[in-house]
CSV table of C-alpha atoms in Angstrom, one decimal:
chain,number,residue,atom,x,y,z
A,1,GLN,CA,97.6,-24.3,62.5
A,2,ARG,CA,96.3,-23.3,66.0
A,3,SER,CA,99.7,-23.8,67.0
A,4,GLY,CA,101.2,-21.5,64.5
A,5,ALA,CA,98.7,-18.6,64.9
A,6,ALA,CA,99.8,-18.7,68.7
A,7,ALA,CA,103.4,-18.5,67.7
A,8,ALA,CA,102.4,-15.9,65.8
A,9,ALA,CA,100.6,-14.0,68.4
A,10,ARG,CA,103.1,-14.8,71.0
A,11,ALA,CA,105.8,-13.3,68.6
A,12,SER,CA,103.3,-10.4,67.5
A,13,GLY,CA,102.7,-9.7,71.5
A,14,GLY,CA,106.5,-9.9,72.4
A,15,ALA,CA,107.5,-7.6,69.4
A,16,ASN,CA,104.8,-4.8,71.0
A,17,SER,CA,106.0,-5.3,74.5
A,18,SER,CA,109.7,-4.7,73.4
A,19,ILE,CA,108.7,-1.6,71.4
A,20,TYR,CA,106.2,0.5,73.5
A,21,PRO,CA,107.6,0.5,77.0
A,22,PRO,CA,111.2,2.0,76.1
A,23,PHE,CA,109.1,4.6,74.5
A,24,ALA,CA,107.0,5.2,77.3
A,25,ALA,CA,110.0,5.4,79.9
A,26,SER,CA,111.4,8.1,77.5
A,27,ALA,CA,108.7,10.4,77.4
A,28,SER,CA,108.3,9.9,81.2
A,29,ALA,CA,111.6,10.7,81.8
A,30,ALA,CA,111.7,13.8,79.7
A,31,ALA,CA,108.7,15.0,81.2
A,32,SER,CA,110.3,14.6,84.6
A,33,ARG,CA,113.5,16.7,83.5
A,34,GLN,CA,111.2,19.3,82.0
A,35,SER,CA,109.1,19.4,85.5
A,36,ALA,CA,112.5,19.5,87.3
A,37,SER,CA,113.9,22.2,84.9
A,38,SER,CA,110.9,24.2,85.2
A,39,HIS,CA,110.7,24.1,89.3
A,40,GLY,CA,114.6,24.7,89.2
A,41,ILE,CA,113.9,27.8,86.9
A,42,GLY,CA,110.8,28.8,89.3
A,43,GLY,CA,112.5,28.6,92.5
A,44,ALA,CA,115.3,30.7,91.7
A,45,GLY,CA,113.1,33.5,90.3
A,46,GLY,CA,110.8,33.5,93.4
A,47,SER,CA,114.0,34.1,95.4
A,48,GLU,CA,115.2,37.0,93.6
A,49,ASP,CA,111.8,38.5,93.6
A,50,ARG,CA,111.9,38.2,97.0
A,51,GLN,CA,115.3,40.1,97.5
A,52,LEU,CA,114.1,42.8,94.9
A,53,ALA,CA,110.9,43.1,97.2
A,54,HIS,CA,113.2,43.2,100.7
A,55,ALA,CA,115.1,45.9,98.7
A,56,ILE,CA,112.3,48.1,97.6
A,57,ALA,CA,111.1,47.5,101.3
A,58,ALA,CA,114.1,48.7,102.7
A,59,SER,CA,114.6,51.4,100.6
A,60,ASN,CA,111.0,52.9,101.4
A,61,ARG,CA,111.6,52.6,105.1
A,62,ASP,CA,115.0,54.7,104.6
A,63,ILE,CA,113.1,57.2,102.2
A,64,THR,CA,110.4,57.0,105.2
A,65,ARG,CA,112.4,57.7,107.9
A,66,ASP,CA,114.2,60.4,106.2
A,67,GLN,CA,111.3,62.4,105.2
A,68,ASP,CA,110.4,61.9,109.1
A,69,ASP,CA,113.7,63.4,109.9
A,70,GLU,CA,113.0,66.6,107.8
A,71,TYR,CA,109.5,66.9,108.9
A,72,TYR,CA,110.6,67.0,112.7
A,73,LYS,CA,113.6,68.9,111.9
A,74,SER,CA,111.1,71.5,110.1
A,75,LEU,CA,108.5,71.3,113.2
A,76,SER,CA,111.3,71.9,115.6
A,77,ALA,CA,112.5,74.9,113.6
A,78,ASP,CA,108.8,76.4,113.6
A,79,GLN,CA,108.3,75.7,117.0
A,80,ALA,CA,111.7,77.5,117.9
A,81,LYS,CA,110.3,80.3,115.8
A,82,ALA,CA,107.3,80.4,117.7
A,83,ASP,CA,109.1,80.4,120.8
A,84,ALA,CA,111.4,83.1,120.2
A,85,LYS,CA,108.0,85.3,118.8
A,86,ARG,CA,106.2,84.5,122.2
A,87,ARG,CA,109.4,85.4,124.3
A,88,GLU,CA,110.0,88.9,122.2
A,89,GLU,CA,106.0,89.6,122.7
A,90,GLN,CA,106.4,88.8,126.3
A,91,GLU,CA,109.4,91.0,126.6
A,92,ARG,CA,108.0,93.7,124.7
A,93,LYS,CA,104.8,93.7,127.0
A,94,GLU,CA,107.1,93.7,130.2
A,95,GLN,CA,109.0,96.4,128.7
A,96,GLU,CA,105.9,98.1,128.3
A,97,GLU,CA,104.4,97.4,131.4
A,98,LEU,CA,107.7,98.5,133.3
A,99,ASP,CA,107.9,101.4,131.2
A,100,ARG,CA,104.3,102.5,132.2
A,101,ILE,CA,105.1,102.2,136.0
A,102,LEU,CA,108.3,103.9,135.8
A,103,GLU,CA,106.3,107.1,133.8
A,104,ALA,CA,103.5,106.9,136.4
A,105,SER,CA,106.0,106.8,139.2
A,106,LYS,CA,107.8,109.7,137.8
A,107,ALA,CA,104.8,111.6,137.4
A,108,GLN,CA,103.9,110.9,140.9
A,109,ALA,CA,107.3,112.0,142.1
A,110,GLU,CA,106.8,115.1,140.2
A,111,GLU,CA,103.5,115.9,141.7
A,112,ASP,CA,104.6,115.4,145.1
A,113,ASP,CA,107.6,117.5,144.7
A,114,GLN,CA,105.1,120.3,143.4
A,115,GLN,CA,102.7,119.7,146.4
A,116,ARG,CA,105.9,119.9,148.9
A,117,LEU,CA,107.1,123.1,146.9
A,118,GLN,CA,103.7,124.8,147.2
A,119,GLN,CA,103.7,123.8,151.1
A,120,ILE,CA,107.1,125.5,151.6
A,121,LYS,CA,105.7,128.5,149.8
A,122,GLU,CA,103.0,128.7,151.9
A,123,GLU,CA,104.9,128.2,155.0
A,124,ALA,CA,107.3,131.0,153.6
A,125,ARG,CA,104.7,133.6,152.8
A,126,LYS,CA,103.2,132.8,156.6
A,127,MET,CA,106.6,133.7,157.9
A,128,LEU,CA,107.6,136.7,155.5
A,129,GLU,CA,107.0,140.4,157.2
A,130,GLU,CA,105.1,142.7,154.8
A,131,GLU,CA,106.8,144.5,152.4
A,132,PRO,CA,107.4,148.2,153.7
A,133,PRO,CA,105.9,151.0,151.6
A,134,GLN,CA,108.1,152.5,148.7
A,135,GLY,CA,109.5,156.3,150.2
A,136,LEU,CA,109.1,156.0,154.0
A,137,GLY,CA,112.9,156.4,154.2
A,138,PRO,CA,116.0,154.6,155.2
A,139,GLU,CA,115.1,154.2,158.6
A,140,TYR,CA,112.2,152.0,157.5
A,141,GLU,CA,113.3,150.6,154.1
A,142,THR,CA,116.3,149.2,152.8
A,143,GLU,CA,116.0,147.9,149.3
A,144,VAL,CA,117.6,144.4,148.5
A,145,ALA,CA,118.8,142.6,145.4
A,146,PHE,CA,119.4,139.2,145.0
A,147,ARG,CA,121.7,137.9,142.0
A,148,LEU,CA,120.3,134.5,141.1
A,149,PRO,CA,121.8,131.3,140.0
A,150,ALA,CA,122.1,130.7,136.1
A,151,GLY,CA,118.8,129.1,134.7
A,152,CYS,CA,116.4,130.9,137.2
A,153,GLY,CA,115.1,132.7,134.3
A,154,LYS,CA,115.8,136.1,135.9
A,155,SER,CA,119.4,137.0,136.6
A,156,ARG,CA,118.2,139.2,139.8
A,157,VAL,CA,115.1,139.8,141.9
A,158,VAL,CA,114.5,143.3,144.0
A,159,ARG,CA,112.7,143.7,147.4
A,160,ARG,CA,112.2,146.2,150.1
A,161,PHE,CA,112.7,144.9,153.6
A,162,SER,CA,112.9,146.4,157.0
A,163,PRO,CA,116.7,147.4,158.0
A,164,THR,CA,115.9,145.8,161.0
A,165,ALA,CA,115.0,142.4,159.7
A,166,SER,CA,116.9,139.5,160.3
A,167,VAL,CA,118.6,137.3,157.7
A,168,SER,CA,116.0,134.6,157.8
A,169,GLN,CA,113.4,137.3,156.1
A,170,LEU,CA,115.6,136.9,152.9
A,171,TYR,CA,115.3,133.3,152.8
A,172,TYR,CA,111.5,133.2,153.2
A,173,TYR,CA,111.5,135.8,150.6
A,174,LEU,CA,113.5,133.7,148.2
A,175,ARG,CA,111.3,130.9,148.6
A,176,THR,CA,108.1,132.4,147.5
A,177,CYS,CA,109.8,133.3,144.6
A,178,ASP,CA,109.0,130.8,141.4
A,179,GLU,CA,112.2,131.5,139.5
A,180,MET,CA,113.8,129.4,142.7
A,181,ASP,CA,111.7,126.4,142.0
A,182,ASP,CA,114.3,124.5,140.4
A,183,VAL,CA,117.3,125.6,142.8
A,184,LYS,CA,117.0,122.7,145.5
A,185,ARG,CA,120.2,123.8,147.7
A,186,TRP,CA,121.4,126.9,148.0
A,187,VAL,CA,122.9,129.5,150.2
A,188,LEU,CA,123.1,133.3,150.7
A,189,CYS,CA,126.5,134.9,150.4
A,190,THR,CA,127.2,138.5,150.9
A,191,GLN,CA,128.7,140.4,147.9
A,192,ALA,CA,132.4,141.2,149.2
A,193,GLY,CA,134.5,138.0,150.0
A,194,MET,CA,131.7,135.7,149.3
A,195,GLU,CA,130.7,135.0,153.2
A,196,GLU,CA,127.9,132.7,153.6
A,197,VAL,CA,125.1,133.8,155.3
A,198,LYS,CA,123.2,131.2,157.1
A,199,GLU,CA,119.5,131.1,157.4
A,200,ASP,CA,119.9,131.1,161.4
A,201,ASP,CA,121.9,134.2,161.4
A,202,GLU,CA,120.5,136.9,164.1
A,203,ARG,CA,122.2,139.8,162.5
A,204,PHE,CA,119.9,142.7,161.3
A,205,LEU,CA,120.5,143.2,157.4
A,206,GLU,CA,121.6,146.9,158.3
A,207,THR,CA,124.2,144.9,160.2
A,208,LEU,CA,125.3,143.0,157.3
A,209,GLY,CA,125.7,146.3,155.1
A,210,LEU,CA,122.3,146.0,153.2
A,211,ALA,CA,120.6,149.3,154.3
A,212,PRO,CA,119.7,151.5,152.7
A,213,ARG,CA,120.2,149.5,149.5
A,214,GLY,CA,122.2,146.0,149.1
A,215,LEU,CA,123.3,143.3,146.7
A,216,ILE,CA,123.2,139.7,148.1
A,217,ILE,CA,124.3,136.5,146.2
A,218,VAL,CA,122.3,133.3,145.8
A,219,LYS,CA,124.9,130.5,145.6
A,220,ASP,CA,123.3,127.1,144.1
A,221,LEU,CA,125.2,124.2,145.8
A,222,ASP,CA,124.6,121.7,143.2
A,223,ALA,CA,125.9,123.8,140.5
């Protein structure tokens, strides 16, 4: 009986050993395949994620670079406008300063001319002989009419001189006349033939035919 029980036990143990080990191996293999499959899918997904992340980062860099370029272009344009405005303002100030200097120089020149003119008038008054009283007769007085250039305000002025006065007296008198202020260069001419009579001419007025009265023309040399 014990011998039969042992045989039965061995038979039972043999049967168990022949059933369970193949099932365990199959489960282990299935788990391994599932694990391998899982790892394979996960690896591919990680690679795609990394590629996508790289692409997004590259796109962001491109966008940032484009934005930077636009910013610097706008900054450069603003800077150019600001520089142009500063130059314009500087040029305006320089022009105003130049105009001020020119205006001051012009005013000074006019003042100098006026002072020089007054000095000439004063010197001429000192050299000019007194006008003879009217009614003394042709031996003591002659009336000379001066035809003035255009733009003098008057067409002529008249003054009495001594018949024996020199031509220089005519020049002295005209230099004292305000009507001649704007005539810078001039010379006297006789009515007949428009002969020029210079200031250093030593002839008397009666010798020139200007007594007892006469007409002499003032010629503007710049007209």
